[in-house]
Coordinates of C-alpha atoms and ligand atoms in Angstrom, one line a residue:
X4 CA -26.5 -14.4 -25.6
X5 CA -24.7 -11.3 -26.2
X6 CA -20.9 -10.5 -25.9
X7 CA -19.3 -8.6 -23.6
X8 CA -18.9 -5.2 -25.2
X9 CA -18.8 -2.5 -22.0
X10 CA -16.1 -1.9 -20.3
X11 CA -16.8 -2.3 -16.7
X12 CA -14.9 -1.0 -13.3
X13 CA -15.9 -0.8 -10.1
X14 CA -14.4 1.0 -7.1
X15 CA -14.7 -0.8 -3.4
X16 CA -18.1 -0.4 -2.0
X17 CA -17.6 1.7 1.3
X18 CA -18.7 1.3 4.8
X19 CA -20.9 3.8 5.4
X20 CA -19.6 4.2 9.1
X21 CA -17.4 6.7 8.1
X22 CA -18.1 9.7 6.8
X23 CA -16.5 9.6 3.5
X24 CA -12.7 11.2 3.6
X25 CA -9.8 11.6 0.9
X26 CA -8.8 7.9 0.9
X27 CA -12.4 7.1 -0.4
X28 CA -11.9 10.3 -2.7
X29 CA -8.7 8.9 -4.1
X30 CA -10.0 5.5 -5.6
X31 CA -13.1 6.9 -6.6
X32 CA -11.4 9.8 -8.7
X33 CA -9.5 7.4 -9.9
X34 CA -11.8 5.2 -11.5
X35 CA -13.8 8.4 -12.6
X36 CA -10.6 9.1 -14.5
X37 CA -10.5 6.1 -15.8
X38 CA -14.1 5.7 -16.9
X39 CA -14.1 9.1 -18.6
X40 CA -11.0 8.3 -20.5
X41 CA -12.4 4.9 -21.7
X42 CA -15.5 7.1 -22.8
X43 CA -13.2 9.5 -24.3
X44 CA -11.9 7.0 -26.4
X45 CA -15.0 5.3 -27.7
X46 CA -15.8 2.6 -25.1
X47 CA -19.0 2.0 -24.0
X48 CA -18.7 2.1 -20.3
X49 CA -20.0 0.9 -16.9
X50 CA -18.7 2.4 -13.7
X51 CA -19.9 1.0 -10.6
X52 CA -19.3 2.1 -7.0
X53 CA -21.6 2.0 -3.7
X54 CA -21.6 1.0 0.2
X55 CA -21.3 -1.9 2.3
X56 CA -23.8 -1.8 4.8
X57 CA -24.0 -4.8 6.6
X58 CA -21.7 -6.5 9.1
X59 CA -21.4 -6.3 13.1
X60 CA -19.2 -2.7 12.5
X61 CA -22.1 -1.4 11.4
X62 CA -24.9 -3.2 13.8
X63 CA -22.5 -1.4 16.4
X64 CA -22.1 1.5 14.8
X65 CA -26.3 1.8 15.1
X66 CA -26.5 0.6 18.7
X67 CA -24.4 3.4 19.8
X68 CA -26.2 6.0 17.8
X69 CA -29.3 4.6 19.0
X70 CA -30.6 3.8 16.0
X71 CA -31.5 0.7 13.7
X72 CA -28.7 -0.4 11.2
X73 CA -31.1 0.4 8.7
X74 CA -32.1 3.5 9.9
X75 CA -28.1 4.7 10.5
X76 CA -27.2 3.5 7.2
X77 CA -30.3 5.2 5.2
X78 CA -29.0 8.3 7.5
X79 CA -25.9 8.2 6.7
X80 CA -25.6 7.0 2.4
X81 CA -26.8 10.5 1.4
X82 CA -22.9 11.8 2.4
X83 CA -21.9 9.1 0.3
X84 CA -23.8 10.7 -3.0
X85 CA -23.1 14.0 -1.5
X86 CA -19.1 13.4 -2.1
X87 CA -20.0 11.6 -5.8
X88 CA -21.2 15.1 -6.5
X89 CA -18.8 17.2 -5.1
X90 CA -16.2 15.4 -6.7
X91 CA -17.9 15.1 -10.2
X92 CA -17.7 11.8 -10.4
X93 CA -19.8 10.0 -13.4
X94 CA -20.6 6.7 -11.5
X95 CA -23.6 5.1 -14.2
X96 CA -24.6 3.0 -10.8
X97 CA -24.9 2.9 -7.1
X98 CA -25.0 -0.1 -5.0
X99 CA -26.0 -0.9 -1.7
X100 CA -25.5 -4.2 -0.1
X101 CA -29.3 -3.8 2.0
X102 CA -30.9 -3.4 -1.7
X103 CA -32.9 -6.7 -2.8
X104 CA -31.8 -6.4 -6.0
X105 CA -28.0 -7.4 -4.6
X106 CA -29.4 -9.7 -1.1
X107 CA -31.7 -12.3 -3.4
X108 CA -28.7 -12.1 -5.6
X109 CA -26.0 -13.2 -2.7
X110 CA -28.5 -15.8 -1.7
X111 CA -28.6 -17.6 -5.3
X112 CA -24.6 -17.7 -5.4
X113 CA -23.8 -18.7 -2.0
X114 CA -26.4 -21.6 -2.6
X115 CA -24.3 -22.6 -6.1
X116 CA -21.3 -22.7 -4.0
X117 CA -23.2 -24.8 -1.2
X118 CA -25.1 -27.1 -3.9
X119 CA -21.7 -27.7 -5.4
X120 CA -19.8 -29.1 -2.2
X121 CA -17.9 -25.8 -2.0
X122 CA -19.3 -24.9 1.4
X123 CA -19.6 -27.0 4.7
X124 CA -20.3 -26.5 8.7
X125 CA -17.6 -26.7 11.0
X126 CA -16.6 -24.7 14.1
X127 CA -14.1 -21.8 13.9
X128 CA -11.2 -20.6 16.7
X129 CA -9.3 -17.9 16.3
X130 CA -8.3 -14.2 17.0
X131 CA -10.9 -11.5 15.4
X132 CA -10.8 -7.7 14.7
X133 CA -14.1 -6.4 14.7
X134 CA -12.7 -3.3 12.5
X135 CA -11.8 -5.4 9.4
X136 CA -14.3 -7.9 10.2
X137 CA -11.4 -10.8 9.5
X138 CA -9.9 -13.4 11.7
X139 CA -6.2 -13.1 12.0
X140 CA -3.5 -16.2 12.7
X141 CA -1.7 -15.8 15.4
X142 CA 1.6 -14.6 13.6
X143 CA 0.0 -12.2 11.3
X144 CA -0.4 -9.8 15.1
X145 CA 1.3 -7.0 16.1
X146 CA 2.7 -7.9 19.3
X147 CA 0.8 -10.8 19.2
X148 CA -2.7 -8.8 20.2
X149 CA -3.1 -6.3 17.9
X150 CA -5.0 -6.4 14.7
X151 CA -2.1 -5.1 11.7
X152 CA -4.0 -2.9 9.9
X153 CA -5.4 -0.9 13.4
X154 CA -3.6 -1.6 15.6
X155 CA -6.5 -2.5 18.1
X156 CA -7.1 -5.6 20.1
X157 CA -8.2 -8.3 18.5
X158 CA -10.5 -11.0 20.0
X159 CA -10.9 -14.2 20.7
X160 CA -14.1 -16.1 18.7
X161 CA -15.4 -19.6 19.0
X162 CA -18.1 -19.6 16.5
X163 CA -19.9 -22.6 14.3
X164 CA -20.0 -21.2 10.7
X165 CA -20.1 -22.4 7.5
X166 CA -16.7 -22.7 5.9
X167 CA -15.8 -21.8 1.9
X168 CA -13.4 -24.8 0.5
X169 CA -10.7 -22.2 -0.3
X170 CA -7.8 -24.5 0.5
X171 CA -9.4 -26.3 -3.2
X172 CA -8.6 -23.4 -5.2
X173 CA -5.0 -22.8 -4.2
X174 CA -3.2 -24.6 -6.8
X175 CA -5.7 -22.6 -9.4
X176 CA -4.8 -19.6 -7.8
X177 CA -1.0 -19.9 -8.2
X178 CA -1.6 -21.0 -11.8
X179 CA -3.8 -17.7 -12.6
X180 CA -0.9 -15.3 -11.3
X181 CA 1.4 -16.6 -12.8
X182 CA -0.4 -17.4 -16.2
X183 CA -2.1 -13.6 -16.1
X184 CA 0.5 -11.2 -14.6
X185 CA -1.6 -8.5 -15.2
X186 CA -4.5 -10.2 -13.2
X187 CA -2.8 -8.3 -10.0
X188 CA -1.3 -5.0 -10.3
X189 CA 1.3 -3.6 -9.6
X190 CA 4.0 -6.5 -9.3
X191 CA 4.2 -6.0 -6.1
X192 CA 1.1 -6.7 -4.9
X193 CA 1.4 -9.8 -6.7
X194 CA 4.0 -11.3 -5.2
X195 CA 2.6 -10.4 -1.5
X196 CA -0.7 -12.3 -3.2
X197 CA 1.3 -15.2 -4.9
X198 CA 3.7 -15.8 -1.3
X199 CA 0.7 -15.9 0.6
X200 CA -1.2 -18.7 -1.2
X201 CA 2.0 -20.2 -1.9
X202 CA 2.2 -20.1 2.2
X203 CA -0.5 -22.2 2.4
X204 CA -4.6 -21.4 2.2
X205 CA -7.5 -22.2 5.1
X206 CA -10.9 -22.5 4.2
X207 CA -12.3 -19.4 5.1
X208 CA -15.8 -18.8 7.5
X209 CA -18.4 -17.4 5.4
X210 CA -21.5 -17.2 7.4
X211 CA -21.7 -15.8 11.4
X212 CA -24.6 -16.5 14.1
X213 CA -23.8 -14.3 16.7
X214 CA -25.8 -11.3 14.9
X215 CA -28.5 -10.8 12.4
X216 CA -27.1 -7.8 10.5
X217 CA -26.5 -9.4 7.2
X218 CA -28.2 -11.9 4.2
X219 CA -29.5 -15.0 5.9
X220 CA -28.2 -18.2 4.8
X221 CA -31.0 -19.5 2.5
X222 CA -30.4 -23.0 3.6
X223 CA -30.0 -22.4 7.6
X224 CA -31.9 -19.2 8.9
X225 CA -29.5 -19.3 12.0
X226 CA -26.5 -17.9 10.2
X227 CA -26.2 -14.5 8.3
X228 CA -23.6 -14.2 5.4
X229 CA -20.0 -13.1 6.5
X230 CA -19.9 -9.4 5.4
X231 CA -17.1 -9.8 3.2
X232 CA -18.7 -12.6 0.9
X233 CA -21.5 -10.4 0.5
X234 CA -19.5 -7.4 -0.1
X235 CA -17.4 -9.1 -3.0
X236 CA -20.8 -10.2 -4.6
X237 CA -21.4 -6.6 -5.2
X238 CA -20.0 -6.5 -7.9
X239 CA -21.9 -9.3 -10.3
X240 CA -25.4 -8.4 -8.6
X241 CA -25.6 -4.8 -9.3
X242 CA -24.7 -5.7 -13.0
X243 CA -27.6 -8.0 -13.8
X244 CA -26.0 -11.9 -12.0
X245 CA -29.1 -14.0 -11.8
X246 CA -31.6 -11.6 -13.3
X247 CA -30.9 -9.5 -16.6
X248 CA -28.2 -12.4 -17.8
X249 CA -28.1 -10.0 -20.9
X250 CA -26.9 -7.2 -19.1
X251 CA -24.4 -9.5 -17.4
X252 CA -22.5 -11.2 -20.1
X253 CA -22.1 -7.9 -21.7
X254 CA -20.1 -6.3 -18.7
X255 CA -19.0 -9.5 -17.1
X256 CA -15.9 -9.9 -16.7
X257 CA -14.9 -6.3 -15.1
X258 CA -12.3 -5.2 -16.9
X259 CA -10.2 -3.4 -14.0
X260 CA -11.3 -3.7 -10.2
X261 CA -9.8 -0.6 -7.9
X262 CA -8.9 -1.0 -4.6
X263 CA -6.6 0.0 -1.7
X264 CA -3.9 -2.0 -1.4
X265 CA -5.8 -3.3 2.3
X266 CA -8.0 -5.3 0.1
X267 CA -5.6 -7.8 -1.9
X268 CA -6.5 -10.8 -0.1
X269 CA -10.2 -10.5 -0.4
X270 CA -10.0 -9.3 -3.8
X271 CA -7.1 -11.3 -5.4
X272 CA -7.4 -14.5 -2.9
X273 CA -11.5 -14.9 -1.8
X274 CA -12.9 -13.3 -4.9
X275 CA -11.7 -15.2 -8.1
X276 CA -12.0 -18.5 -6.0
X277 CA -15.6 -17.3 -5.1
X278 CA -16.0 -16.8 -9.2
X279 CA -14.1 -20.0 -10.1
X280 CA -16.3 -22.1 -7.3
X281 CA -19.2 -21.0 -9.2
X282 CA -17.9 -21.4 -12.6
X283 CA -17.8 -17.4 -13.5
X284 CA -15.0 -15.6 -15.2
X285 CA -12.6 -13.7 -13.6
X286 CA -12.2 -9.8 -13.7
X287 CA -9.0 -9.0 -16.1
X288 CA -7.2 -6.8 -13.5
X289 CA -7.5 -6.0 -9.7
X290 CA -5.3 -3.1 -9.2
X291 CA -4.5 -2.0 -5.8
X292 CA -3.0 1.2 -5.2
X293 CA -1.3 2.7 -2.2
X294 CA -2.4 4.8 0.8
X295 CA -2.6 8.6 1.4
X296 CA -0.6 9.0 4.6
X297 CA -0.8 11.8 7.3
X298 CA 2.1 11.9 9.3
X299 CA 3.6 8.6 7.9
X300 CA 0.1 6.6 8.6
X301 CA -2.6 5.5 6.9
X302 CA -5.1 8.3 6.9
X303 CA -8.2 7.0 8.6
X304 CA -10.9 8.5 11.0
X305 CA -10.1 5.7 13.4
X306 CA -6.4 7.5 13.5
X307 CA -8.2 10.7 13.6
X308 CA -6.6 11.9 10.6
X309 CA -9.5 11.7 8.1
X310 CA -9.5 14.7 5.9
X311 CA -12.9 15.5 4.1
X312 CA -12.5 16.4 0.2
X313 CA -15.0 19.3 0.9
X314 CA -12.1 21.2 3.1
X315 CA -9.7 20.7 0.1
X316 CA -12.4 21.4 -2.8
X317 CA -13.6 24.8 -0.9
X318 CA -10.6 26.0 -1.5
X319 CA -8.9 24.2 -4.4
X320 CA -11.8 23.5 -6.4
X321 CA -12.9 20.4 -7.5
X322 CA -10.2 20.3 -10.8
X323 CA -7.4 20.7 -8.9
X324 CA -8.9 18.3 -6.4
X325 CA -9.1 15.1 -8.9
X326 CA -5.5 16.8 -11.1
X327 CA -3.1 16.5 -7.4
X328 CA -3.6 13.7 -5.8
X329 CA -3.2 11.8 -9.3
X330 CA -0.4 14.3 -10.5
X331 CA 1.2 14.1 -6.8
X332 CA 1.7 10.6 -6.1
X333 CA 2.7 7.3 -8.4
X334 CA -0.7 5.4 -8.9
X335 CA 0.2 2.0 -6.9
X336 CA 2.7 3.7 -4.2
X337 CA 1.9 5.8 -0.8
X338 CA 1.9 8.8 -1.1
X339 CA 1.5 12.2 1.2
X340 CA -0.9 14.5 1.4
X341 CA 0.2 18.7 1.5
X342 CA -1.4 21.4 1.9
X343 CA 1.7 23.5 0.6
X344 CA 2.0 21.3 -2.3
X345 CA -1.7 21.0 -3.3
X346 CA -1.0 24.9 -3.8
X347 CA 2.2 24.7 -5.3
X348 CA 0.6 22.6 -8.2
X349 CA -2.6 24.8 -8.5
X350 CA -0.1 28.0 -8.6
X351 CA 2.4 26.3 -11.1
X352 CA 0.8 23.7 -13.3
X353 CA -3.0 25.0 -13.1
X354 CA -3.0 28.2 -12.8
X355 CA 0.1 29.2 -14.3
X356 CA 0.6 26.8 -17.1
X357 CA -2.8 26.2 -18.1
X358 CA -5.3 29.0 -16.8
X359 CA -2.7 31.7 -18.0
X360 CA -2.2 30.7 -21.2
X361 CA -5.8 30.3 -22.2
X362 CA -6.3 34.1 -20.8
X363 CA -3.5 35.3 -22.8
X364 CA -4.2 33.5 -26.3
X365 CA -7.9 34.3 -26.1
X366 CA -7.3 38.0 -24.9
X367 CA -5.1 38.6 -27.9
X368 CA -8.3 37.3 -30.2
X369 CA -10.0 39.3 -29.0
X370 CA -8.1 42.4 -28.8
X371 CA -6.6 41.7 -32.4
X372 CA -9.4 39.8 -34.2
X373 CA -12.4 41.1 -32.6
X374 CA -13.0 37.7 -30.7
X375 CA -13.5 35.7 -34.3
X376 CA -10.8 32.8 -34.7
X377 CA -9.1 33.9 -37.8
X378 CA -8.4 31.8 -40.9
X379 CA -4.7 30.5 -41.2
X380 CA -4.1 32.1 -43.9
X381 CA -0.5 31.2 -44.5
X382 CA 1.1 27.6 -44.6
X383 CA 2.5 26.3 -41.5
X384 CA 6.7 27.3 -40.4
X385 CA 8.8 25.7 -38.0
X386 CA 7.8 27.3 -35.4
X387 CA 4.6 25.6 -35.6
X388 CA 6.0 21.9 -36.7
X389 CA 7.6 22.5 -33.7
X390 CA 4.4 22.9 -31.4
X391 CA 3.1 20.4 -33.7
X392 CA 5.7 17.4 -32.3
X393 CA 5.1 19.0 -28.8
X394 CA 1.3 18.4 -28.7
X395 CA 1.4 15.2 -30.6
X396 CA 4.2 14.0 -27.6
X397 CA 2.0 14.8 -25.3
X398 CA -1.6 13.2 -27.4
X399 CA 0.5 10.2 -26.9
X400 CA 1.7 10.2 -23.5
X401 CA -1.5 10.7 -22.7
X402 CA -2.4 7.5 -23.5
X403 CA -0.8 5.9 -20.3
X404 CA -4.1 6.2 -18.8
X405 CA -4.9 2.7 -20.1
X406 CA -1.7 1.5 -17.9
X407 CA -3.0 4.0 -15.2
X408 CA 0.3 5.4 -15.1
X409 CA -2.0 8.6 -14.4
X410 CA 1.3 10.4 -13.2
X411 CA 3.0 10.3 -16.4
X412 CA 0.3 10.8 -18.8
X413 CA -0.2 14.3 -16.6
X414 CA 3.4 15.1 -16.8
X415 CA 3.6 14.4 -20.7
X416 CA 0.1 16.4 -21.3
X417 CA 1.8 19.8 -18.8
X418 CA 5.3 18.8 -21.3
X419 CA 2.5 20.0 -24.0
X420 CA 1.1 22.9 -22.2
X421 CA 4.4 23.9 -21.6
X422 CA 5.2 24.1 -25.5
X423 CA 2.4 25.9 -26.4
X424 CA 3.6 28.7 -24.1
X425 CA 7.1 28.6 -26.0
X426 CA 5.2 28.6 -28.7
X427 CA 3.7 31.8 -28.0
X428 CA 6.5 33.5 -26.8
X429 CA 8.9 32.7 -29.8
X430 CA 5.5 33.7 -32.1
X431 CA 5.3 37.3 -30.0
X432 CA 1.8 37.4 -31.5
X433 CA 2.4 41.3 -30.2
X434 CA 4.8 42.1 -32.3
X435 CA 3.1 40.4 -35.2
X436 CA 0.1 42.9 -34.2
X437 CA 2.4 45.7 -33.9
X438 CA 3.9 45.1 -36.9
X439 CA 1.0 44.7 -39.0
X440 CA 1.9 41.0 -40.2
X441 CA -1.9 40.4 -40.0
X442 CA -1.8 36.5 -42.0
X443 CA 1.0 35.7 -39.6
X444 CA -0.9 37.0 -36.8
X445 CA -3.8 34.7 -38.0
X446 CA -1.8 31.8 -38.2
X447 CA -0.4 32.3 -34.9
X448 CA -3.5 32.7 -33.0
X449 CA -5.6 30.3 -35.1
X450 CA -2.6 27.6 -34.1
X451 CA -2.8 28.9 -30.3
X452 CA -6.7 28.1 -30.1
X453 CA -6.2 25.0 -31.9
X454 CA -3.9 24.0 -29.2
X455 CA -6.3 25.4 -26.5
X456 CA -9.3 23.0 -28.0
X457 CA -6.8 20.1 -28.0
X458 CA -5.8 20.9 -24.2
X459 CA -9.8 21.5 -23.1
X460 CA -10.2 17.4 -25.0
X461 CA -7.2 16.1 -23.3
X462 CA -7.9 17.4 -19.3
X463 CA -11.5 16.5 -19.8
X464 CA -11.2 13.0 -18.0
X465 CA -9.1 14.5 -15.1
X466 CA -10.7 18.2 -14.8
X467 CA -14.5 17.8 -16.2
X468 CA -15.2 21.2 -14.9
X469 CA -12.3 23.0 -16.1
X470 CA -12.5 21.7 -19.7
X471 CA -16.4 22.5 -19.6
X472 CA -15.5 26.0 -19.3
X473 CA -12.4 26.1 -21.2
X474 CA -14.9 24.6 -24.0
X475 CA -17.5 27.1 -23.8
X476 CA -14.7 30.1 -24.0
X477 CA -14.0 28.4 -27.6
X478 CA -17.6 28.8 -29.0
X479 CA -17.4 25.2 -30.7
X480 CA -20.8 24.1 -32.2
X481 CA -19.6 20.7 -31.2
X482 CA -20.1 20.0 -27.9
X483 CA -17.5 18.2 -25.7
X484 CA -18.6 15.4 -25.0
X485 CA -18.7 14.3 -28.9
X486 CA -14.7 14.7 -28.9
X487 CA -13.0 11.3 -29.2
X488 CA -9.2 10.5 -28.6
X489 CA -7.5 10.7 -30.5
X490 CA -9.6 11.2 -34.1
X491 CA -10.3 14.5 -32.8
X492 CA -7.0 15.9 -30.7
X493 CA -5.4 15.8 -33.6
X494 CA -4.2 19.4 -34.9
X495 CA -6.0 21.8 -37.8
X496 CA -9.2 20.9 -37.2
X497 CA -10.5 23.6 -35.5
X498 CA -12.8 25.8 -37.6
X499 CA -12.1 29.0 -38.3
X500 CA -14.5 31.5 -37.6
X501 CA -15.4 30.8 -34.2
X502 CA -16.4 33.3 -31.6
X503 CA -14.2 33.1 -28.4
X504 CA -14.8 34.5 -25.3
X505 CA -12.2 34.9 -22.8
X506 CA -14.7 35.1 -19.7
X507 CA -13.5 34.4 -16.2
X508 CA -10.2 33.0 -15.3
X509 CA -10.0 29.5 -15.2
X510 CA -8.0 29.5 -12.1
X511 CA -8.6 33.1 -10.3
X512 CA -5.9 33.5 -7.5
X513 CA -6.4 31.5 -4.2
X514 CA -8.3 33.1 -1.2
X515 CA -6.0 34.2 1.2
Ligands
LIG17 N1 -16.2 -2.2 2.7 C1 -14.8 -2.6 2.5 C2 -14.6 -2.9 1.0 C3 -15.5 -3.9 0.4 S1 -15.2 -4.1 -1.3 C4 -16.1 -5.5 -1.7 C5 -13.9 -1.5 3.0 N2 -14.4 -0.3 3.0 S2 -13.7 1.1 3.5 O1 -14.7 2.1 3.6 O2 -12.8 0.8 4.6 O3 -12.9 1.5 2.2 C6 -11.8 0.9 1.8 C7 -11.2 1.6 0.6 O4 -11.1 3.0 0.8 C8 -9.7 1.2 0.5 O5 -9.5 0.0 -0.2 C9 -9.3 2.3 -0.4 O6 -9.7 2.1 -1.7 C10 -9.9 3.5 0.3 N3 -9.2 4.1 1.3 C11 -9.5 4.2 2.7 N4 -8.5 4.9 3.3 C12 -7.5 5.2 2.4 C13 -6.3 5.9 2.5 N5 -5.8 6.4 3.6 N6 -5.6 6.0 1.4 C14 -6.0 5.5 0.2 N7 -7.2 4.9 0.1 C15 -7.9 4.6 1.2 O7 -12.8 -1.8 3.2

């Protein structure tokens, strides 16, 4: 058998009700982020995302369209690719749960669990929000009637369904948070996790007979899966579980599961007892971040308040799309959503910082060097040991990425940006020109296109697009995509010689 050698993340496969808005943008760039850097650095990677497209939500959903569930989901998952594309995102897969490749798959699982004694029949009472698809206790209610996450009515459900022995695993549960603090991220959504097991667990309904919109129970055609067990199993049967175990046990266990921080209890509760009932190994980290809020809310379509990333990338663009939201909020906390901020950071930090500085240096190369990148043909001076500690600050701060401290690696990386402007104004590469100091000159500029190669390496996770064309301005036989962190951020090793271009502007000015 071999080892596991990818690293493998996933994203939280979406209903396909909604039509996709900036709260599914924000984990999905995320992990897209992620994913590139890993590649970045060398991994070999697997990102996995998709839709969950059973469930009575979705039977509904159909009914009042008119339509099938099958047909209203088949309708509906090309928006789904549409915003993968728009948003540049490098997914290697897409799953759906109506795919046989993933419904055989649930089946062989659930019937581990079942053969094992890990799943009975019973009868189930209790208060129901069709939304989430989850039964609530009565104290979990706002105002004793409304589901807490939307605030709708729940209601009440008498159903016979087979039950998952969760109560079992709580004892292994507590044992795993504690013994693996990193298994839920951030803290704080750990110790929500840990007080609710420590509370005390129920065993959980997994299967439902009151519709048919889901996998049928192999073992009792009555019942269809709960749409939550199947969701969760998403993530083993798109990557080979019960047929390519190859493929499996090299990606298996994921190595960092994203979700909103809605999802703990299915993720950190229901999941690794689903994977330690069937004797699988658990993910390394489940990392739940916060929500986008529009006027102090949760943005969601069901508030009304769902934004679509194409009204932000028609203006924006798609790099300063992916840079704000990650540059804008802590990775793990809420966070708002502005439209006077998103252009605040595309005037400042993009536009500004970045997009000028590249016009300028290249401009100069080609005004004074005929576009060639000259030779550095004198040794390097302060001013330049300077730059030097200022870019390898920020080569290192990047690497909070693998914490997916996103915010700070940014911040650290602009720090950079922003010395390799004082670098060219205490160098006055002008005056140089003007006086005629040509191997100064050549040092100077060489140094400043250097730094510009090192920048296009070090956005290329968060901005694919804008260090693709940064890149190209360079004229680098090398192509992008062969640059690894950090062998090849590292300063001098740019060859001289090189044909630049200063083209377009990376950032041209916003419409009006
Ligand atoms: N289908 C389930 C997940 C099953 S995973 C096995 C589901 N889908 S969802 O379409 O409602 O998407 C949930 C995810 O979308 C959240 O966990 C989060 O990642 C993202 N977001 C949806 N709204 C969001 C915000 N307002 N803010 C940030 N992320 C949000 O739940």
């Amino acid at each position: 058998m071999p080892a596991k050698d990818t690293y493998y993340l996933t994203t939280p496969i979406y209903y396909p009700n909604d039509i996709p808005h900036i709260g599914h943008g924000y984990t999905t760039v995320a992990a897209d982020v992620l994913a590139r850097w890993r590649r970045l650095r060398g991994d070999r990677v697997h990102f996995l995302t998709g839709t969950d497209e059973h469930g009575e939500n979705i039977a509904r959903a159909a009914a009042k369209r008119g339509m099938t569930p099958q047909e209203h989901v088949d309708e509906i998952n090309p928006r789904w690719h549409d915003m993968l594309s728009l948003l540049d995102i490098s997914n290697d897969d897409f799953i759906r749960t109506t795919e046989t490749r993933h419904t055989a798959r649930v089946q062989d699982f659930m019937q581990v669990l079942y053969d094992r004694g890990d799943i009975y029949l019973d009868t189930y009472r209790g208060a129901y929000c069709v939304f989430c698809e989850a039964y609530y206790v009565a104290d979990e209610l706002v105002d004793g009637r409304l589901c807490p996450v939307h605030r709708r009515p729940v209601e009440q459900r008498e159903q016979e369904n087979y039950f998952f022995r969760l109560s079992h695993y709580a004892e292994q549960l507590l044992r795993l948070y504690d013994a693996e603090p990193s298994f839920v991220q951030p803290a704080v959504r750990r110790n929500e996790v840990r007080s609710f097991v420590e509370s005390g667990l129920q065993d959980v309904s997994v299967s439902r007979v009151s519709f048919d919109w889901g996998v049928p129970v192999p073992w009792d055609d009555k019942h269809v899966f709960y749409v939550w067990f199947d969701a969760l199993l998403n993530y083993v049967t798109a990557i080979g579980y019960g047929s390519d175990p190859d493929a499996f046990q090299r990606r298996w266990p994921a190595d960092v599961q994203f979700i909103g921080k809605d999802l703990i209890r299915f993720h950190c509760v229901y999941w690794p007892a689903m994977l330690l009932a069937a004797g699988l190994a658990l993910p390394e980290q489940v990392y739940a971040h916060g929500f986008l809020l529009v006027g102090g809310e949760k943005m969601s379509k069901s508030n009304a308040t769902g934004i679509r990333p194409a009204e932000l990338v028609d203006h924006f663009g798609v790099d300063c799309y992916r840079y704000y939201f990650l540059r804008e909020i802590s990775f793990g906390q809420d966070g708002s959503f502005s439209w006077e901020s998103m252009e605040a950071r595309y005037t400042t930090d993009l536009a500004n910082d970045l997009g000028n500085l590249a016009n300028r240096v290249l401009h100069m190369v080609g005004s004074y060097c005929g576009g060639t990148v000259p030779e550095p043909a004198v040794a390097a001076g302060d001013a330049e040991s300077a730059l030097a500690g200022g870019l390898a600050a920020a080569i290192e701060g990047l690497a909070a990425f693998d914490r997916l401290d996103f915010k700070k690696g940014l911040e650290d990386l602009w720090v950079g940006i922003g010395a390799v402007n004082r670098y060219v104004e205490a160098r006055a590469p002008w005056k140089l020109h003007k006086q005629g100091a040509a191997d100064e000159l050549g040092r100077c500029l060489y140094t400043c296109v250097d730094a510009l190669r090192i920048i296009a390496v070090l956005i290329s996770p968060v901005m694919p697009d804008a260090a693709a064309r940064l890149w190209a301005k360079l004229g680098l036989d090398e192509p992008l995509s062969a640059q690894r962190y950090p062998a090849t951020v590292q300063p001098g090793l740019l060859p001289a010689g090189a044909k630049v271009e200063r083209g377009e502007l990376l950032f041209p000015k916003l419409a009006e």
